[in-house]
CSV table of C-alpha atoms in Angstrom, one decimal:
chain,number,residue,atom,x,y,z
A,72,MET,CA,11.5,-5.2,21.2
A,73,SER,CA,10.9,-5.0,17.5
A,74,HIS,CA,9.5,-7.9,15.5
A,75,LYS,CA,11.7,-9.4,12.8
A,76,THR,CA,10.6,-10.8,9.5
A,77,PRO,CA,11.7,-14.3,8.3
A,78,LEU,CA,14.3,-12.5,6.1
A,79,PHE,CA,16.0,-10.5,8.8
A,80,GLN,CA,19.3,-12.5,8.7
A,81,SER,CA,19.4,-12.3,4.9
A,82,HIS,CA,19.1,-8.5,5.2
A,83,LYS,CA,22.0,-8.5,7.6
A,84,ASN,CA,24.0,-10.6,5.2
A,85,LEU,CA,23.2,-8.1,2.5
A,86,LYS,CA,24.6,-5.3,4.7
A,87,ALA,CA,21.3,-3.5,5.1
A,88,ARG,CA,20.9,-0.5,7.3
A,89,PHE,CA,17.9,-1.0,9.5
A,90,ILE,CA,15.1,1.2,10.9
A,91,ASP,CA,12.2,0.6,13.3
A,92,PHE,CA,8.8,0.8,11.5
A,93,ALA,CA,5.4,0.0,13.0
A,94,GLY,CA,7.0,-2.3,15.6
A,95,TRP,CA,9.3,-4.1,13.1
A,96,ARG,CA,13.0,-4.0,12.5
A,97,LEU,CA,13.1,-3.5,8.7
A,98,PRO,CA,15.8,-2.6,6.1
A,99,PHE,CA,15.9,1.1,5.3
A,100,SER,CA,18.5,0.7,2.5
A,101,TYR,CA,21.2,-1.7,1.2
A,102,THR,CA,23.1,0.8,-1.0
A,103,SER,CA,21.3,4.2,-1.0
A,104,PRO,CA,17.5,5.0,-1.2
A,105,GLY,CA,18.0,7.1,-4.3
A,106,GLU,CA,20.0,4.4,-6.1
A,107,GLU,CA,17.4,1.7,-5.1
A,108,HIS,CA,14.5,3.9,-6.2
A,109,LEU,CA,16.0,4.6,-9.7
A,110,ASN,CA,17.0,1.0,-10.2
A,111,THR,CA,13.4,-0.1,-9.4
A,112,ARG,CA,12.1,2.3,-12.1
A,113,LYS,CA,14.8,1.2,-14.6
A,114,SER,CA,15.0,-2.5,-13.9
A,115,GLY,CA,13.3,-3.7,-10.7
A,116,GLY,CA,13.4,-4.1,-7.0
A,117,LEU,CA,12.7,-6.8,-4.4
A,118,PHE,CA,10.8,-5.7,-1.2
A,119,ASP,CA,10.4,-7.6,2.0
A,120,VAL,CA,6.8,-6.7,3.1
A,121,SER,CA,6.4,-9.6,5.5
A,122,HIS,CA,5.4,-7.2,8.2
A,123,MET,CA,2.0,-6.7,6.5
A,124,GLY,CA,-1.0,-8.3,8.1
A,125,GLU,CA,-3.3,-11.1,6.7
A,126,ILE,CA,-6.8,-11.7,7.9
A,127,ARG,CA,-9.0,-14.5,6.5
A,128,VAL,CA,-12.7,-14.2,6.4
A,129,LYS,CA,-14.5,-17.5,5.7
A,130,GLY,CA,-18.1,-18.8,5.7
A,131,LYS,CA,-21.3,-18.5,3.8
A,132,GLY,CA,-22.0,-15.1,5.2
A,133,SER,CA,-18.6,-13.6,4.1
A,134,LEU,CA,-19.9,-11.5,1.3
A,135,PRO,CA,-22.7,-9.7,3.2
A,136,PHE,CA,-20.4,-9.4,6.2
A,137,LEU,CA,-17.7,-7.6,4.2
A,138,GLN,CA,-20.2,-5.5,2.2
A,139,GLY,CA,-21.4,-4.1,5.6
A,140,LEU,CA,-17.8,-3.1,6.5
A,141,ILE,CA,-16.4,-1.4,3.5
A,142,PRO,CA,-17.5,1.4,1.1
A,143,THR,CA,-16.5,-0.6,-2.0
A,144,ASP,CA,-18.9,-2.9,-3.7
A,145,ILE,CA,-17.3,-6.4,-4.0
A,146,GLN,CA,-20.4,-8.4,-5.1
A,147,ASN,CA,-18.8,-8.8,-8.6
A,148,LEU,CA,-15.4,-9.7,-7.2
A,149,ASN,CA,-14.9,-13.1,-8.7
A,150,THR,CA,-12.6,-15.9,-7.4
A,151,GLY,CA,-9.0,-14.9,-8.4
A,152,GLN,CA,-9.6,-11.2,-8.3
A,153,ALA,CA,-8.5,-8.5,-5.8
A,154,ARG,CA,-9.8,-5.1,-4.9
A,155,TYR,CA,-8.4,-2.1,-3.1
A,156,SER,CA,-10.6,-0.6,-0.4
A,157,VAL,CA,-10.7,1.0,3.1
A,158,LEU,CA,-12.1,0.4,6.6
A,159,CYS,CA,-14.1,3.3,8.1
A,160,ASN,CA,-15.2,3.8,11.7
A,161,ARG,CA,-18.8,4.8,12.6
A,162,GLU,CA,-18.1,8.4,11.9
A,163,GLY,CA,-16.7,7.7,8.5
A,164,GLY,CA,-13.0,8.2,9.6
A,165,LEU,CA,-10.4,6.0,7.9
A,166,ILE,CA,-9.1,3.2,10.0
A,167,ASP,CA,-6.9,1.6,7.3
A,168,ASP,CA,-6.6,0.8,3.7
A,169,LEU,CA,-6.4,-2.8,2.5
A,170,ILE,CA,-6.5,-5.2,-0.4
A,171,ILE,CA,-9.3,-7.9,-0.5
A,172,TYR,CA,-8.6,-11.2,-2.3
A,173,ALA,CA,-11.5,-13.4,-3.3
A,174,LEU,CA,-10.3,-16.9,-2.6
A,175,SER,CA,-13.7,-18.3,-3.2
A,176,GLN,CA,-16.4,-15.8,-4.4
A,177,GLY,CA,-18.9,-15.1,-1.6
A,178,GLU,CA,-17.4,-17.5,0.9
A,179,GLU,CA,-13.7,-16.9,1.5
A,180,TYR,CA,-11.5,-13.8,1.4
A,181,LEU,CA,-8.0,-12.8,2.4
A,182,LEU,CA,-7.5,-9.2,3.6
A,183,CYS,CA,-4.1,-7.7,3.5
A,184,VAL,CA,-3.8,-4.8,6.0
A,185,ASN,CA,-1.1,-2.5,7.3
A,186,ALA,CA,1.3,-3.6,10.0
A,187,ALA,CA,0.7,-0.6,12.3
A,188,THR,CA,-3.0,-1.1,12.4
A,189,LYS,CA,-3.2,-4.9,12.1
A,190,GLU,CA,-4.4,-5.6,15.6
A,191,LYS,CA,-6.9,-2.7,15.5
A,192,ASP,CA,-8.2,-3.9,12.1
A,193,TRP,CA,-8.6,-7.5,13.3
A,194,LEU,CA,-10.5,-6.4,16.5
A,195,TRP,CA,-12.7,-4.0,14.5
A,196,ILE,CA,-13.6,-6.6,11.8
A,197,ASN,CA,-14.1,-9.4,14.3
A,198,SER,CA,-16.4,-7.2,16.4
A,199,PHE,CA,-19.1,-7.4,13.7
A,200,SER,CA,-18.8,-11.1,13.0
A,201,SER,CA,-21.2,-12.5,15.6
A,202,THR,CA,-24.3,-12.0,13.6
A,203,PHE,CA,-22.9,-13.6,10.4
A,204,ASP,CA,-22.0,-17.1,9.4
A,205,VAL,CA,-18.3,-16.3,9.3
A,206,THR,CA,-15.0,-17.0,11.0
A,207,VAL,CA,-12.4,-14.2,11.1
A,208,LYS,CA,-8.8,-15.4,11.7
A,209,ASP,CA,-5.6,-13.4,12.0
A,210,GLU,CA,-3.1,-15.3,9.9
A,211,SER,CA,-0.3,-12.8,9.9
A,212,ALA,CA,2.1,-15.1,11.7
A,213,GLU,CA,1.6,-17.7,9.0
A,214,TRP,CA,2.6,-15.7,6.0
A,215,GLY,CA,5.7,-14.0,4.6
A,216,MET,CA,5.4,-11.5,1.8
A,217,VAL,CA,7.7,-10.3,-1.0
A,218,ALA,CA,7.0,-7.7,-3.6
A,219,VAL,CA,8.7,-7.8,-7.0
A,220,GLN,CA,8.3,-4.5,-8.8
A,221,GLY,CA,9.7,-2.9,-12.0
A,222,PRO,CA,10.0,-3.3,-15.7
A,223,GLN,CA,11.9,-6.6,-15.4
A,224,ALA,CA,9.8,-8.0,-12.5
A,225,ILE,CA,7.6,-10.3,-14.6
A,226,ALA,CA,10.5,-11.7,-16.5
A,227,LEU,CA,12.2,-12.6,-13.2
A,228,CYS,CA,9.1,-14.2,-11.8
A,229,GLU,CA,8.6,-16.2,-15.0
A,230,LYS,CA,12.1,-17.6,-14.5
A,231,VAL,CA,11.8,-18.3,-10.8
A,232,PHE,CA,8.3,-19.8,-11.0
A,233,SER,CA,8.9,-21.9,-14.1
A,234,LYS,CA,5.6,-23.7,-13.6
A,235,MET,CA,3.8,-20.6,-14.6
A,236,GLU,CA,4.2,-20.4,-18.4
A,237,ASP,CA,3.1,-16.8,-19.0
A,238,MET,CA,2.7,-14.6,-16.0
A,239,ARG,CA,2.1,-11.6,-18.3
A,240,SER,CA,-1.4,-13.0,-19.0
A,241,LEU,CA,-2.3,-12.5,-15.4
A,242,LYS,CA,-4.3,-9.3,-15.4
A,243,ARG,CA,-3.8,-6.5,-12.8
A,244,PHE,CA,-5.6,-7.0,-9.6
A,245,HIS,CA,-5.9,-10.7,-10.3
A,246,PHE,CA,-4.1,-13.5,-8.6
A,247,THR,CA,-3.2,-17.2,-9.0
A,248,TRP,CA,-1.6,-19.9,-7.0
A,249,ILE,CA,1.6,-21.9,-7.6
A,250,GLU,CA,1.4,-24.7,-5.1
A,251,ASP,CA,0.8,-22.8,-1.8
A,252,ILE,CA,2.1,-19.4,-2.9
A,253,LEU,CA,-0.4,-16.7,-3.8
A,254,ILE,CA,0.9,-14.6,-6.7
A,255,SER,CA,-0.9,-11.3,-7.0
A,256,ARG,CA,-0.6,-8.7,-9.8
A,257,THR,CA,-0.5,-5.9,-7.3
A,258,GLY,CA,2.0,-3.5,-5.9
A,259,TYR,CA,2.5,0.0,-4.4
A,260,THR,CA,5.2,1.5,-6.7
A,261,GLY,CA,3.2,2.2,-9.9
A,262,GLU,CA,5.4,-0.3,-11.8
A,263,GLU,CA,4.7,-3.7,-13.3
A,264,GLY,CA,5.0,-6.4,-10.8
A,265,VAL,CA,3.6,-8.9,-8.3
A,266,GLU,CA,3.2,-9.4,-4.6
A,267,LEU,CA,3.9,-12.9,-3.3
A,268,TYR,CA,2.2,-14.3,-0.3
A,269,ILE,CA,4.4,-17.2,0.9
A,270,PRO,CA,4.0,-19.7,3.7
A,271,ARG,CA,6.3,-18.2,6.4
A,272,ASP,CA,8.7,-21.2,6.5
A,273,LYS,CA,9.3,-21.0,2.7
A,274,THR,CA,9.8,-17.2,2.5
A,275,LEU,CA,13.6,-17.2,2.9
A,276,ARG,CA,14.1,-19.8,0.2
A,277,VAL,CA,11.9,-17.9,-2.3
A,278,TRP,CA,13.6,-14.6,-1.4
A,279,GLU,CA,17.1,-15.9,-1.8
A,280,ASN,CA,16.2,-17.4,-5.2
A,281,LEU,CA,14.8,-14.1,-6.3
A,282,VAL,CA,17.9,-12.2,-5.1
A,283,LYS,CA,20.2,-14.7,-6.9
A,284,GLN,CA,18.2,-14.8,-10.2
A,285,GLY,CA,17.5,-11.1,-10.0
A,286,GLN,CA,21.1,-10.3,-10.6
A,287,LYS,CA,20.6,-11.4,-14.3
A,288,PHE,CA,17.8,-8.8,-14.6
A,289,SER,CA,19.6,-6.0,-12.6
A,290,ILE,CA,16.9,-6.4,-9.9
A,291,GLN,CA,18.1,-5.7,-6.4
A,292,PRO,CA,16.7,-5.6,-2.8
A,293,VAL,CA,15.1,-2.3,-1.9
A,294,GLY,CA,14.5,-0.9,1.6
A,295,LEU,CA,11.9,1.3,3.2
A,296,GLY,CA,13.6,4.6,2.1
A,297,ALA,CA,13.0,3.9,-1.6
A,298,ARG,CA,9.7,2.2,-1.0
A,299,ASN,CA,8.5,5.5,0.5
A,300,THR,CA,9.6,7.7,-2.4
A,301,LEU,CA,8.3,5.2,-5.0
A,302,ARG,CA,4.8,5.3,-3.5
A,303,LEU,CA,5.0,9.0,-3.0
A,304,GLU,CA,5.8,9.7,-6.7
A,305,MET,CA,2.5,7.8,-7.4
A,306,ALA,CA,0.6,9.8,-4.8
A,307,TYR,CA,-0.2,6.6,-3.0
A,308,LEU,CA,-1.2,7.1,0.6
A,309,LEU,CA,0.6,5.8,3.7
A,310,SER,CA,-1.8,4.6,6.4
A,311,GLY,CA,-1.5,6.5,9.7
A,312,GLN,CA,0.5,9.3,8.0
A,313,ASP,CA,-1.5,10.5,5.0
A,314,PHE,CA,-4.8,9.5,6.7
A,315,ASN,CA,-6.0,8.4,10.1
A,316,GLU,CA,-9.4,8.1,11.8
A,317,SER,CA,-9.8,11.9,11.8
A,318,ARG,CA,-9.9,11.9,8.0
A,319,THR,CA,-12.6,10.6,5.7
A,320,PRO,CA,-12.3,9.0,2.2
A,321,LEU,CA,-13.8,12.3,0.9
A,322,GLU,CA,-10.9,14.3,2.3
A,323,ALA,CA,-8.2,11.8,1.4
A,324,GLY,CA,-9.1,11.6,-2.3
A,325,LEU,CA,-10.6,8.1,-2.0
A,326,SER,CA,-14.2,8.9,-2.8
A,327,TRP,CA,-13.7,6.7,-6.0
A,328,LEU,CA,-13.8,3.7,-3.6
A,329,MET,CA,-17.3,4.5,-2.5
A,330,THR,CA,-19.2,2.3,-4.9
A,331,ASN,CA,-21.2,0.3,-2.3
A,332,LYS,CA,-24.9,1.1,-2.6
A,333,GLU,CA,-25.8,-1.0,0.5
A,334,ASP,CA,-25.5,0.1,4.0
A,335,TYR,CA,-22.0,0.0,5.5
A,336,VAL,CA,-20.2,1.2,8.6
A,337,GLY,CA,-19.8,5.0,8.4
A,338,LYS,CA,-22.0,5.5,5.3
A,339,LYS,CA,-24.7,7.7,7.1
A,340,GLU,CA,-22.1,10.0,8.5
A,341,LEU,CA,-20.2,10.3,5.2
A,342,LYS,CA,-23.4,11.4,3.5
A,343,LYS,CA,-23.7,14.2,6.0
A,344,THR,CA,-20.0,15.2,5.9
A,345,SER,CA,-19.0,18.5,4.4
A,346,VAL,CA,-15.4,18.8,3.2
A,347,SER,CA,-13.3,21.9,3.7
A,348,GLU,CA,-9.8,20.4,3.2
A,349,ARG,CA,-8.7,17.8,0.6
A,350,LEU,CA,-5.5,15.9,0.2
A,351,PHE,CA,-3.4,17.3,-2.7
A,352,GLY,CA,-0.1,16.5,-4.2
A,353,PHE,CA,2.3,19.4,-4.6
A,354,ILE,CA,5.6,20.3,-6.1
A,355,VAL,CA,7.9,22.8,-4.4
A,356,GLU,CA,8.8,25.5,-6.9
A,357,ALA,CA,11.8,26.9,-5.2
A,358,PRO,CA,13.0,24.4,-2.5
A,359,SER,CA,14.4,25.6,0.7
A,360,GLY,CA,14.6,22.1,2.1
A,361,ILE,CA,12.6,18.9,2.2
A,362,PRO,CA,8.9,19.2,3.1
A,363,ARG,CA,8.2,17.0,6.1
A,364,THR,CA,5.1,15.6,7.9
A,365,GLY,CA,3.6,18.4,10.0
A,366,HIS,CA,5.0,21.3,8.1
A,367,PRO,CA,2.3,24.0,7.7
A,368,VAL,CA,0.9,25.1,4.4
A,369,LEU,CA,0.3,28.9,4.3
A,370,SER,CA,-1.8,31.2,2.1
A,371,GLY,CA,-0.2,34.2,0.3
A,372,GLN,CA,-1.2,36.3,3.3
A,373,GLY,CA,0.7,33.9,5.6
A,374,LYS,CA,-2.4,32.3,7.2
A,375,PRO,CA,-2.4,28.5,7.9
A,376,VAL,CA,-4.5,26.7,5.3
A,377,GLY,CA,-3.2,23.2,5.5
A,378,VAL,CA,-0.6,20.7,6.7
A,379,VAL,CA,1.9,18.4,5.0
A,380,THR,CA,1.5,14.7,5.5
A,381,SER,CA,4.3,13.3,3.3
A,382,GLY,CA,7.3,14.9,1.6
A,383,ALA,CA,10.5,13.9,0.0
A,384,GLN,CA,12.9,14.7,-2.9
A,385,SER,CA,11.7,12.7,-5.9
A,386,PRO,CA,14.7,10.8,-7.4
A,387,SER,CA,12.9,10.5,-10.7
A,388,LEU,CA,11.9,14.2,-11.0
A,389,GLU,CA,14.7,15.7,-9.0
A,390,LYS,CA,12.2,17.9,-7.3
A,391,MET,CA,10.7,18.3,-3.9
A,392,ILE,CA,7.2,16.8,-3.8
A,393,GLY,CA,4.7,16.0,-1.1
A,394,LEU,CA,1.1,15.4,-0.1
A,395,ALA,CA,-0.9,17.9,2.1
A,396,TYR,CA,-4.4,18.6,3.3
A,397,ILE,CA,-5.2,22.1,1.9
A,398,LYS,CA,-8.3,24.2,2.0
A,399,GLU,CA,-9.9,23.9,-1.4
A,400,GLU,CA,-10.7,27.6,-2.0
A,401,VAL,CA,-7.1,28.8,-1.4
A,402,GLU,CA,-5.3,29.6,-4.7
A,403,ASP,CA,-1.7,30.5,-4.0
A,404,CYS,CA,0.0,28.3,-1.4
A,405,PHE,CA,3.3,28.1,0.3
A,406,VAL,CA,4.9,25.4,2.5
A,407,ASN,CA,6.9,26.6,5.6
A,408,ILE,CA,10.1,24.6,5.9
A,409,HIS,CA,12.1,25.4,8.9
A,410,GLY,CA,10.9,29.0,8.9
A,411,SER,CA,11.3,29.6,5.1
A,412,SER,CA,8.2,29.8,2.9
A,413,SER,CA,8.4,28.1,-0.5
A,414,LYS,CA,5.7,28.4,-3.2
A,415,ILE,CA,4.0,25.2,-4.2
A,416,THR,CA,2.1,24.0,-7.2
A,417,ARG,CA,-0.8,21.6,-6.5
A,418,VAL,CA,-0.9,18.4,-8.6
A,419,SER,CA,-3.8,16.2,-9.4
A,420,GLY,CA,-3.1,12.4,-9.4
A,421,PRO,CA,0.4,10.9,-9.5
A,422,PHE,CA,3.5,12.9,-10.0
A,423,LEU,CA,4.8,10.4,-12.5
A,424,LYS,CA,2.4,9.6,-15.4
A,425,ASN,CA,2.3,5.9,-16.1
A,426,PRO,CA,5.8,4.8,-15.1
A,427,GLY,CA,4.6,1.2,-15.3
A,428,LYS,CA,1.2,-0.4,-15.4
A,429,GLY,CA,0.7,-1.2,-11.8
A,430,ALA,CA,-1.8,1.5,-10.8
A,431,ILE,CA,-4.2,0.7,-8.0
A,432,HIS,CA,-7.1,2.4,-9.6
A,433,GLU,CA,-8.7,-0.7,-11.1
């Protein structure tokens, strides 16, 4: 049986179409994915992301404990700041990506992890805790989470959270509190916006207020369909699909996260790792269909040189786009879609250049 977020009944009332995702029953769309996608880019969207996991690390040993787990240096992560990073296994393979919030520098952190790997993440993190002065607690059942994204997102939040005089002054990858709600200037669409960590019993009330007030700003609820194409246009990765434990940060284009000069899990193996394939974005030049996960990438001679991890039609660009692991030395590449080969052009970085100011690379 699929889990349901605190907003499930509200989604039903809004006539959402549902889909099973990572063990959860979540809205796929309310109108159409394309319409919701474009409206998010134009005005804004509301996303129920209450299925995400929250893990609290607390104690005097919290900083050295986390420094030993992730490839990203967080020694200078001050209270009220957040940072994107990953968890690696002992071989350097990617377990998950996550955002780390410094609730109290050096002593208390909240980790936001993906729903599909939440249990694995918690067990992995907790398995290293016995030699540190820390407690690790899975708080996922205590939180709801709503993302407000798009050009009008901040204006809406300033209206709903009237106690916050100027949300625009909150820098990206910083957060603040309004009572017991954590308001973070983060998101996974590339747009301006925030993510709200809300006590679970208050989530419905906040969501319904956002939906009601959002009408004045042309901001509407958005389902997983558009959430996927929004993140893909920014070349943001989907955990378990664009990477898994068989892939390293070096292959997945996440080497920029490896700023930790201390020893951490997987570091020795990553130093020895040679990379033959890397994750690239691509645009299909002459589409014969939608590139999908698992579709092969071929050389000009028809030899397999890679595999597609994500693909979709970009509503903003009106082109077929995707992500794929491809051998670096190959020049001309084709994607095989249902038996037909279509030439692709590799792209570095996001497909959309600065649609908003919500990039994760900070």
